[in-house]
Amino acid sequence: MILFVYIWIGIGLLPLSQAAISECPTYNVPLMRAELEAASEVSLVFYYVSWSSDARQARLVYDGVAHYYKDYASFGAVDCWHLQCNCSRTHRQLPGMAINGGYPDKWPTLVVNYGRKLKLQYQGAWHFEDLTRFMNNLIQPIDRIHITSELGALWRISDAVVLALLESADSQEYRRFLATAIHWLEFDPERNVRFAVTFGQRAKEILKLEQIILPQLVLIDNRYILHSYNKSNIWRPMEILHWIRPKVNPLQAAGYGTPAKIAIKARHMPVLAMSIRMRKEHSAMPLAIGEEALRGENVDCEKYSHEDVLDYQESRYRSLMQMPMHLYEGAKTSEQLANNCYRAFQLSEATLTNYYSINEFLNYLWSHHSHENDLESETRHLMGLHKRNRCLAHTHSQQGTPALKIGIAKMVAKYSHLLWQHSTAELSHNRSLAVVLFDGAKYRDFLQQLGVDQVQLNGNHRRDSSGVQAFIVDAAAESVHVMPQHQTFTYQALTEFIKQFYARQLPRVQRNHILNFVPSRDASYIQNYNRHLLLQALQRANATNVVLIHRPDCELSAIMSQEVMQVAALLRSPDVNFIRFNSQANDLPWELTMSVTPALLVFPQSRPTESAIFPIDMRVDTANVMSFILAQLEPEQQLRLVLASCRRRLRHARSCLDFAGKLVLQHVSQYLRYWEIFVKERDIILSHLKQFNEMHIAIESSIKL
């Protein structure tokens, strides 16, 4: 690995070490692109618009990454909102198709030019750790393996492994395989699918096949099933990518990523979701990797590139002091020291305890001999870059790399599958759990909307100090089960939680917002209900219920809420309940869950199962909302509410009474038709006509007054 890093530095670090980000405005875009591609093997261009807050925030992340990686790549930025900056030719256009002139398809857009031939777009999150991880993947897109155990270790921390078995690194297949690994970063910027290579006789030993013909390309999926690339003589990157993508099934993937994976997997099986706050000092990561709690804070890695390494003699003396005395006694030159180090591997078993000290010295000694024709200042700069890279890698290990999370997800999935197989419950009624891990700090809003982050136990609200929140989503049973958070997370507790799920002993969790007051009819024309009160009102229908399902963060909800409040003030009556329900803080059964928010529903008292929804294409105003509500009521109830509304309208009482009169005549004509059709029900129809007649007389007398 060290050899790879130094070779890369040797060919990629050209005069750009002190260069700033080339930027438009103040710079010509075509000239900037040409100079960036000529300055370094890897060049990046950041396209943004200055009016976007997301783009400005991403620009800060991009500036920080450029500060650390300016020695590996050239960086440029283009403000596409500025008139002097031409953002065309950002994407390559297909032959015969002019799609948007090649302009960026989103803001911001980061385009990478690799080797002046490969071009890809960054599709990851705009956080510093995500973008630096992407840069590290650009620098090292493939892994080198030598033995079967290394292949197994790589598979345990990835969703799949694409392995190339080649004769040497000078072959054309290797160059195309490298291009394929770089192209894959556009689909998978975190490199959850790892690309690995092995050469020569080692390639035959890894697969344990003596008659294998090189070159060969194989894929080892998440179930450790081997897939062979049949077109061994046609190694084209795009064809290899089309061969890989169907085999990386999201249902079989290890489960690290975003909450979107929960929805994908929950359609087919129950999902064990684990929200892990990776940025906490004491997290659950040590429980997974068998170490103590992670220590230390993120340090400023930039100091390693600016502070000078000690001069050769002092560094040499310090390194010698870390070595065993019998290794450097009598050595006067570097060559004699190297010979002594070689003899170290032939000494007694006690010498192996000093392996890491010996290795550190050999790295330092090798770096000076490899660059003995370079200036001493350049050597110090290379050593500083190496230390800075080690620092950035250490920072990512504190944050929790995707590889580490994939390893945890695989371990938990395998263990839960064993629990399922040995469960006492009937296997036909249960299914094995899928596993999804995601960053709890980054997706805190998702947890709050789901209600997992607000679980209360015995009236207390004590969260798990380890930063882990585990819950099971069972879409088939329409339920969410949350692991108790009143104690520190342990794998024993997780095991018991999974066992209780298979035994069907876990309670469901439903969001039910706690109201600070008891709803009162005298307090307001429209009342705020939680889940419990709404279901109780719908099950015990003693009045017509008008329910507004809204979200506080939705502007359309606010508009409809104002209109419903005005209608409620006009139609207030003991026969009609106006209810406002916050869908963001409460859960409802699936039959009441609305796909569009806001939603206005009417549950008539006489026929509550025949509820109606306010049409989405109708304009939301007082007249339309009132007409919709009245249309769902019985005729007599309609007229009573309209007449009560007319008494409250002092300014427009005459027009309101005219409307009531027309409404009476409409109902009378309708019931006269019923009189002709339904002969057996004429007594009931006659009673209705008498009521309408009395109402009409009252309306006419009111109009005369």
Tab-separated table of N, CA and C in Angstrom, residues 262-383:
chain	number	residue	atom	x	y	z
A	262	ILE	N	-34.515	0.923	3.607
A	262	ILE	CA	-35.517	0.287	4.460
A	262	ILE	C	-36.794	0.061	3.663
A	263	ALA	N	-37.216	1.081	2.907
A	263	ALA	CA	-38.435	0.956	2.118
A	263	ALA	C	-38.285	-0.094	1.024
A	264	ILE	N	-37.102	-0.163	0.399
A	264	ILE	CA	-36.882	-1.139	-0.676
A	264	ILE	C	-36.986	-2.561	-0.145
A	265	LYS	N	-36.348	-2.794	0.993
A	265	LYS	CA	-36.330	-4.155	1.528
A	265	LYS	C	-37.621	-4.515	2.261
A	266	ALA	N	-38.286	-3.506	2.839
A	266	ALA	CA	-39.500	-3.789	3.608
A	266	ALA	C	-40.642	-4.287	2.733
A	267	ARG	N	-40.566	-4.063	1.426
A	267	ARG	CA	-41.603	-4.585	0.537
A	267	ARG	C	-41.557	-6.105	0.439
A	268	HIS	N	-40.420	-6.694	0.769
A	268	HIS	CA	-40.242	-8.132	0.569
A	268	HIS	C	-40.046	-8.894	1.877
A	269	MET	N	-39.572	-8.237	2.917
A	269	MET	CA	-39.270	-8.948	4.159
A	269	MET	C	-39.193	-7.947	5.305
A	270	PRO	N	-39.310	-8.412	6.556
A	270	PRO	CA	-39.101	-7.504	7.688
A	270	PRO	C	-37.657	-6.992	7.710
A	271	VAL	N	-37.487	-5.776	8.201
A	271	VAL	CA	-36.181	-5.126	8.170
A	271	VAL	C	-35.793	-4.724	9.584
A	272	LEU	N	-34.594	-5.126	9.993
A	272	LEU	CA	-34.006	-4.659	11.238
A	272	LEU	C	-33.157	-3.435	10.904
A	273	ALA	N	-33.606	-2.263	11.305
A	273	ALA	CA	-32.900	-1.011	11.023
A	273	ALA	C	-32.145	-0.583	12.273
A	274	MET	N	-30.898	-0.159	12.065
A	274	MET	CA	-30.053	0.280	13.175
A	274	MET	C	-29.522	1.670	12.849
A	275	SER	N	-29.962	2.630	13.625
A	275	SER	CA	-29.473	4.000	13.502
A	275	SER	C	-28.284	4.159	14.425
A	276	ILE	N	-27.117	4.444	13.841
A	276	ILE	CA	-25.872	4.518	14.610
A	276	ILE	C	-25.318	5.926	14.498
A	277	ARG	N	-25.167	6.565	15.608
A	277	ARG	CA	-24.558	7.902	15.619
A	277	ARG	C	-23.046	7.727	15.685
A	278	MET	N	-22.408	7.836	14.523
A	278	MET	CA	-20.987	7.528	14.419
A	278	MET	C	-20.113	8.616	15.008
A	279	ARG	N	-20.650	9.809	15.183
A	279	ARG	CA	-19.807	10.925	15.597
A	279	ARG	C	-19.733	11.093	17.101
A	280	LYS	N	-20.320	10.191	17.839
A	280	LYS	CA	-20.253	10.286	19.291
A	280	LYS	C	-18.992	9.629	19.801
A	281	GLU	N	-18.502	10.149	20.911
A	281	GLU	CA	-17.255	9.612	21.461
A	281	GLU	C	-17.430	8.178	21.910
A	282	HIS	N	-18.579	7.879	22.509
A	282	HIS	CA	-18.851	6.504	22.945
A	282	HIS	C	-19.999	5.979	22.095
A	283	SER	N	-19.681	5.171	21.127
A	283	SER	CA	-20.693	4.634	20.229
A	283	SER	C	-20.686	3.125	20.324
A	284	ALA	N	-21.569	2.515	19.526
A	284	ALA	CA	-21.679	1.060	19.534
A	284	ALA	C	-20.662	0.392	18.631
A	285	MET	N	-19.873	1.169	17.921
A	285	MET	CA	-18.894	0.570	17.027
A	285	MET	C	-17.907	-0.350	17.746
A	286	PRO	N	-17.394	0.045	18.916
A	286	PRO	CA	-16.452	-0.864	19.584
A	286	PRO	C	-17.064	-2.222	19.906
A	287	LEU	N	-18.384	-2.259	20.159
A	287	LEU	CA	-19.017	-3.538	20.443
A	287	LEU	C	-18.999	-4.442	19.227
A	288	ALA	N	-18.986	-3.827	18.046
A	288	ALA	CA	-19.001	-4.620	16.824
A	288	ALA	C	-17.615	-5.091	16.425
A	289	ILE	N	-16.605	-4.285	16.708
A	289	ILE	CA	-15.266	-4.642	16.249
A	289	ILE	C	-14.396	-5.169	17.378
A	290	GLY	N	-14.980	-5.262	18.580
A	290	GLY	CA	-14.246	-5.872	19.672
A	290	GLY	C	-13.151	-5.009	20.245
A	291	GLU	N	-13.301	-3.672	20.221
A	291	GLU	CA	-12.301	-2.782	20.772
A	291	GLU	C	-12.947	-1.906	21.829
A	292	GLU	N	-12.101	-1.108	22.493
A	292	GLU	CA	-12.618	-0.178	23.470
A	292	GLU	C	-13.251	0.995	22.750
A	293	ALA	N	-13.875	1.898	23.517
A	293	ALA	CA	-14.533	3.062	22.915
A	293	ALA	C	-13.523	3.895	22.148
A	294	LEU	N	-13.988	4.412	21.028
A	294	LEU	CA	-13.098	5.227	20.209
A	294	LEU	C	-12.679	6.464	20.993
A	295	ARG	N	-11.424	6.797	20.881
A	295	ARG	CA	-10.891	7.916	21.660
A	295	ARG	C	-10.476	9.039	20.729
A	296	GLY	N	-10.418	10.220	21.326
A	296	GLY	CA	-9.832	11.347	20.618
A	296	GLY	C	-10.817	12.062	19.731
A	297	GLU	N	-10.476	13.253	19.377
A	297	GLU	CA	-11.263	14.072	18.488
A	297	GLU	C	-10.565	14.178	17.148
A	298	ASN	N	-11.288	14.685	16.163
A	298	ASN	CA	-10.693	14.892	14.856
A	298	ASN	C	-9.621	15.969	14.942
A	299	VAL	N	-8.477	15.684	14.379
A	299	VAL	CA	-7.372	16.620	14.444
A	299	VAL	C	-7.230	17.323	13.113
A	300	ASP	N	-6.467	18.401	13.104
A	300	ASP	CA	-6.214	19.143	11.883
A	300	ASP	C	-5.107	18.446	11.114
A	301	CYS	N	-5.494	17.715	10.073
A	301	CYS	CA	-4.513	16.940	9.311
A	301	CYS	C	-3.610	17.821	8.473
A	302	GLU	N	-3.994	19.079	8.309
A	302	GLU	CA	-3.203	19.942	7.444
A	302	GLU	C	-1.832	20.239	8.037
A	303	LYS	N	-1.699	20.118	9.358
A	303	LYS	CA	-0.413	20.455	9.970
A	303	LYS	C	0.700	19.552	9.460
A	304	TYR	N	0.328	18.345	8.983
A	304	TYR	CA	1.357	17.435	8.506
A	304	TYR	C	1.930	17.867	7.156
A	305	SER	N	1.204	18.689	6.418
A	305	SER	CA	1.725	19.135	5.132
A	305	SER	C	2.504	20.435	5.247
A	306	HIS	N	2.386	21.159	6.363
A	306	HIS	CA	3.057	22.443	6.499
A	306	HIS	C	4.276	22.384	7.426
A	307	GLU	N	4.170	21.608	8.497
A	307	GLU	CA	5.306	21.580	9.410
A	307	GLU	C	6.402	20.678	8.841
A	308	ASP	N	7.609	21.134	8.904
A	308	ASP	CA	8.739	20.387	8.327
A	308	ASP	C	9.062	19.169	9.167
A	309	VAL	N	9.368	18.098	8.456
A	309	VAL	CA	9.881	16.919	9.145
A	309	VAL	C	11.302	17.222	9.592
A	310	LEU	N	11.708	16.619	10.682
A	310	LEU	CA	13.077	16.847	11.157
A	310	LEU	C	14.089	16.493	10.095
A	311	ASP	N	15.231	17.115	10.159
A	311	ASP	CA	16.246	16.853	9.133
A	311	ASP	C	16.682	15.384	9.192
A	312	TYR	N	17.432	14.992	8.190
A	312	TYR	CA	17.714	13.565	7.997
A	312	TYR	C	18.423	12.962	9.199
A	313	GLN	N	19.389	13.658	9.754
A	313	GLN	CA	20.160	13.078	10.844
A	313	GLN	C	19.304	12.902	12.087
A	314	GLU	N	18.497	13.934	12.423
A	314	GLU	CA	17.683	13.831	13.626
A	314	GLU	C	16.613	12.754	13.472
A	315	SER	N	15.983	12.719	12.271
A	315	SER	CA	14.969	11.692	12.043
A	315	SER	C	15.589	10.307	12.068
A	316	ARG	N	16.788	10.196	11.480
A	316	ARG	CA	17.481	8.911	11.461
A	316	ARG	C	17.805	8.475	12.881
A	317	TYR	N	18.257	9.429	13.705
A	317	TYR	CA	18.596	9.089	15.085
A	317	TYR	C	17.345	8.671	15.852
A	318	ARG	N	16.242	9.414	15.643
A	318	ARG	CA	15.014	9.078	16.354
A	318	ARG	C	14.498	7.707	15.945
A	319	SER	N	14.571	7.388	14.648
A	319	SER	CA	14.137	6.078	14.188
A	319	SER	C	15.023	4.981	14.733
A	320	LEU	N	16.317	5.259	14.812
A	320	LEU	CA	17.224	4.255	15.346
A	320	LEU	C	16.932	3.977	16.811
A	321	MET	N	16.511	5.017	17.538
A	321	MET	CA	16.237	4.825	18.952
A	321	MET	C	15.029	3.919	19.175
A	322	GLN	N	14.149	3.794	18.153
A	322	GLN	CA	12.992	2.927	18.288
A	322	GLN	C	13.305	1.473	17.942
A	323	MET	N	14.529	1.220	17.451
A	323	MET	CA	14.899	-0.135	17.045
A	323	MET	C	15.612	-0.854	18.177
A	324	PRO	N	15.591	-2.166	18.153
A	324	PRO	CA	16.367	-2.911	19.143
A	324	PRO	C	17.852	-2.587	19.019
A	325	MET	N	18.553	-2.604	20.153
A	325	MET	CA	19.969	-2.218	20.185
A	325	MET	C	20.804	-3.115	19.283
A	326	HIS	N	20.498	-4.419	19.197
A	326	HIS	CA	21.358	-5.333	18.458
A	326	HIS	C	21.201	-5.170	16.952
A	327	LEU	N	20.251	-4.296	16.503
A	327	LEU	CA	20.078	-4.117	15.074
A	327	LEU	C	20.996	-3.036	14.508
A	328	TYR	N	21.278	-1.993	15.299
A	328	TYR	CA	22.088	-0.918	14.736
A	328	TYR	C	23.472	-0.802	15.368
A	329	GLU	N	23.843	-1.749	16.250
A	329	GLU	CA	25.192	-1.736	16.793
A	329	GLU	C	26.199	-2.067	15.691
A	330	GLY	N	27.191	-1.254	15.533
A	330	GLY	CA	28.235	-1.467	14.546
A	330	GLY	C	27.879	-0.998	13.155
A	331	ALA	N	26.651	-0.481	12.943
A	331	ALA	CA	26.249	-0.007	11.616
A	331	ALA	C	26.616	1.450	11.461
A	332	LYS	N	27.333	1.770	10.386
A	332	LYS	CA	27.772	3.139	10.141
A	332	LYS	C	27.094	3.746	8.923
A	333	THR	N	26.622	2.960	8.011
A	333	THR	CA	26.000	3.481	6.802
A	333	THR	C	24.573	2.957	6.698
A	334	SER	N	23.821	3.586	5.791
A	334	SER	CA	22.431	3.160	5.584
A	334	SER	C	22.359	1.748	5.033
A	335	GLU	N	23.351	1.389	4.178
A	335	GLU	CA	23.337	0.036	3.625
A	335	GLU	C	23.547	-0.999	4.712
A	336	GLN	N	24.461	-0.701	5.663
A	336	GLN	CA	24.678	-1.637	6.757
A	336	GLN	C	23.424	-1.761	7.626
A	337	LEU	N	22.733	-0.633	7.792
A	337	LEU	CA	21.491	-0.689	8.565
A	337	LEU	C	20.450	-1.567	7.866
A	338	ALA	N	20.359	-1.417	6.548
A	338	ALA	CA	19.406	-2.239	5.806
A	338	ALA	C	19.741	-3.713	5.936
A	339	ASN	N	21.061	-4.044	5.890
A	339	ASN	CA	21.465	-5.443	6.056
A	339	ASN	C	21.102	-5.955	7.438
A	340	ASN	N	21.300	-5.098	8.447
A	340	ASN	CA	20.930	-5.495	9.805
A	340	ASN	C	19.425	-5.744	9.920
A	341	CYS	N	18.634	-4.870	9.228
A	341	CYS	CA	17.183	-5.061	9.266
A	341	CYS	C	16.778	-6.373	8.612
A	342	TYR	N	17.506	-6.747	7.540
A	342	TYR	CA	17.215	-8.014	6.883
A	342	TYR	C	17.498	-9.183	7.816
A	343	ARG	N	18.578	-9.045	8.617
A	343	ARG	CA	18.899	-10.134	9.551
A	343	ARG	C	17.885	-10.215	10.682
A	344	ALA	N	17.131	-9.125	10.856
A	344	ALA	CA	16.163	-9.136	11.958
A	344	ALA	C	15.124	-10.236	11.788
A	345	PHE	N	14.794	-10.545	10.537
A	345	PHE	CA	13.809	-11.575	10.300
A	345	PHE	C	14.356	-12.975	10.540
A	346	GLN	N	15.650	-13.085	10.752
A	346	GLN	CA	16.251	-14.385	11.005
A	346	GLN	C	16.633	-14.552	12.471
A	347	LEU	N	16.303	-13.586	13.305
A	347	LEU	CA	16.671	-13.648	14.720
A	347	LEU	C	15.619	-14.424	15.503
A	348	SER	N	15.755	-14.345	16.794
A	348	SER	CA	14.903	-15.132	17.680
A	348	SER	C	13.464	-14.612	17.648
A	349	GLU	N	12.577	-15.363	18.271
A	349	GLU	CA	11.158	-15.009	18.297
A	349	GLU	C	10.911	-13.698	19.027
A	350	ALA	N	11.769	-13.344	19.961
A	350	ALA	CA	11.585	-12.102	20.715
A	350	ALA	C	11.672	-10.880	19.821
A	351	THR	N	12.405	-10.967	18.719
A	351	THR	CA	12.563	-9.818	17.831
A	351	THR	C	11.241	-9.444	17.164
A	352	LEU	N	10.335	-10.408	16.986
A	352	LEU	CA	9.074	-10.122	16.316
A	352	LEU	C	8.202	-9.154	17.106
A	353	THR	N	8.449	-9.047	18.402
A	353	THR	CA	7.676	-8.092	19.190
A	353	THR	C	7.980	-6.657	18.787
A	354	ASN	N	9.126	-6.450	18.142
A	354	ASN	CA	9.499	-5.105	17.700
A	354	ASN	C	9.158	-4.873	16.229
A	355	TYR	N	8.216	-5.659	15.705
A	355	TYR	CA	7.947	-5.604	14.265
A	355	TYR	C	7.522	-4.208	13.812
A	356	TYR	N	6.630	-3.577	14.560
A	356	TYR	CA	6.098	-2.294	14.112
A	356	TYR	C	7.164	-1.204	14.145
A	357	SER	N	8.057	-1.267	15.123
A	357	SER	CA	9.152	-0.298	15.145
A	357	SER	C	10.082	-0.508	13.962
A	358	ILE	N	10.356	-1.770	13.657
A	358	ILE	CA	11.210	-2.068	12.505
A	358	ILE	C	10.533	-1.601	11.214
A	359	ASN	N	9.242	-1.852	11.106
A	359	ASN	CA	8.526	-1.478	9.891
A	359	ASN	C	8.522	0.035	9.693
A	360	GLU	N	8.340	0.779	10.762
A	360	GLU	CA	8.353	2.235	10.644
A	360	GLU	C	9.713	2.731	10.163
A	361	PHE	N	10.777	2.125	10.696
A	361	PHE	CA	12.110	2.539	10.270
A	361	PHE	C	12.355	2.177	8.808
A	362	LEU	N	11.924	0.993	8.391
A	362	LEU	CA	12.125	0.590	7.008
A	362	LEU	C	11.368	1.510	6.046
A	363	ASN	N	10.170	1.922	6.431
A	363	ASN	CA	9.429	2.845	5.571
A	363	ASN	C	10.188	4.153	5.390
A	364	TYR	N	10.720	4.653	6.491
A	364	TYR	CA	11.452	5.917	6.414
A	364	TYR	C	12.739	5.750	5.618
A	365	LEU	N	13.451	4.661	5.868
A	365	LEU	CA	14.706	4.431	5.175
A	365	LEU	C	14.474	4.222	3.684
A	366	TRP	N	13.448	3.469	3.355
A	366	TRP	CA	13.158	3.206	1.949
A	366	TRP	C	12.791	4.487	1.210
A	367	SER	N	12.040	5.371	1.890
A	367	SER	CA	11.623	6.599	1.221
A	367	SER	C	12.822	7.448	0.828
A	368	HIS	N	13.874	7.489	1.658
A	368	HIS	CA	15.049	8.294	1.323
A	368	HIS	C	15.864	7.658	0.203
A	369	HIS	N	15.970	6.346	0.212
A	369	HIS	CA	16.734	5.687	-0.846
A	369	HIS	C	15.980	5.714	-2.169
A	370	SER	N	14.641	5.690	-2.114
A	370	SER	CA	13.873	5.733	-3.352
A	370	SER	C	13.952	7.092	-4.007
A	371	HIS	N	14.154	8.112	-3.208
A	371	HIS	CA	14.193	9.470	-3.746
A	371	HIS	C	15.556	10.108	-3.470
A	372	GLU	N	16.608	9.304	-3.581
A	372	GLU	CA	17.922	9.832	-3.257
A	372	GLU	C	18.384	10.872	-4.274
A	373	ASN	N	17.786	10.894	-5.459
A	373	ASN	CA	18.156	11.899	-6.451
A	373	ASN	C	17.324	13.168	-6.318
A	374	ASP	N	16.345	13.169	-5.420
A	374	ASP	CA	15.509	14.348	-5.226
A	374	ASP	C	16.108	15.248	-4.163
A	375	LEU	N	15.579	16.450	-4.122
A	375	LEU	CA	16.020	17.385	-3.097
A	375	LEU	C	15.477	16.959	-1.742
A	376	GLU	N	16.186	17.376	-0.712
A	376	GLU	CA	15.764	16.998	0.636
A	376	GLU	C	14.412	17.613	0.978
A	377	SER	N	14.128	18.820	0.487
A	377	SER	CA	12.844	19.463	0.771
A	377	SER	C	11.689	18.689	0.145
A	378	GLU	N	11.906	18.134	-1.074
A	378	GLU	CA	10.864	17.337	-1.714
A	378	GLU	C	10.597	16.060	-0.936
A	379	THR	N	11.666	15.486	-0.396
A	379	THR	CA	11.494	14.278	0.408
A	379	THR	C	10.670	14.571	1.656
A	380	ARG	N	10.971	15.688	2.301
A	380	ARG	CA	10.191	16.057	3.489
A	380	ARG	C	8.726	16.293	3.112
A	381	HIS	N	8.512	16.875	1.936
A	381	HIS	CA	7.141	17.127	1.498
A	381	HIS	C	6.396	15.815	1.275
A	382	LEU	N	7.049	14.836	0.673
A	382	LEU	CA	6.424	13.538	0.455
A	382	LEU	C	6.097	12.856	1.777
A	383	MET	N	7.014	12.959	2.729
A	383	MET	CA	6.748	12.367	4.034
A	383	MET	C	5.582	13.064	4.727
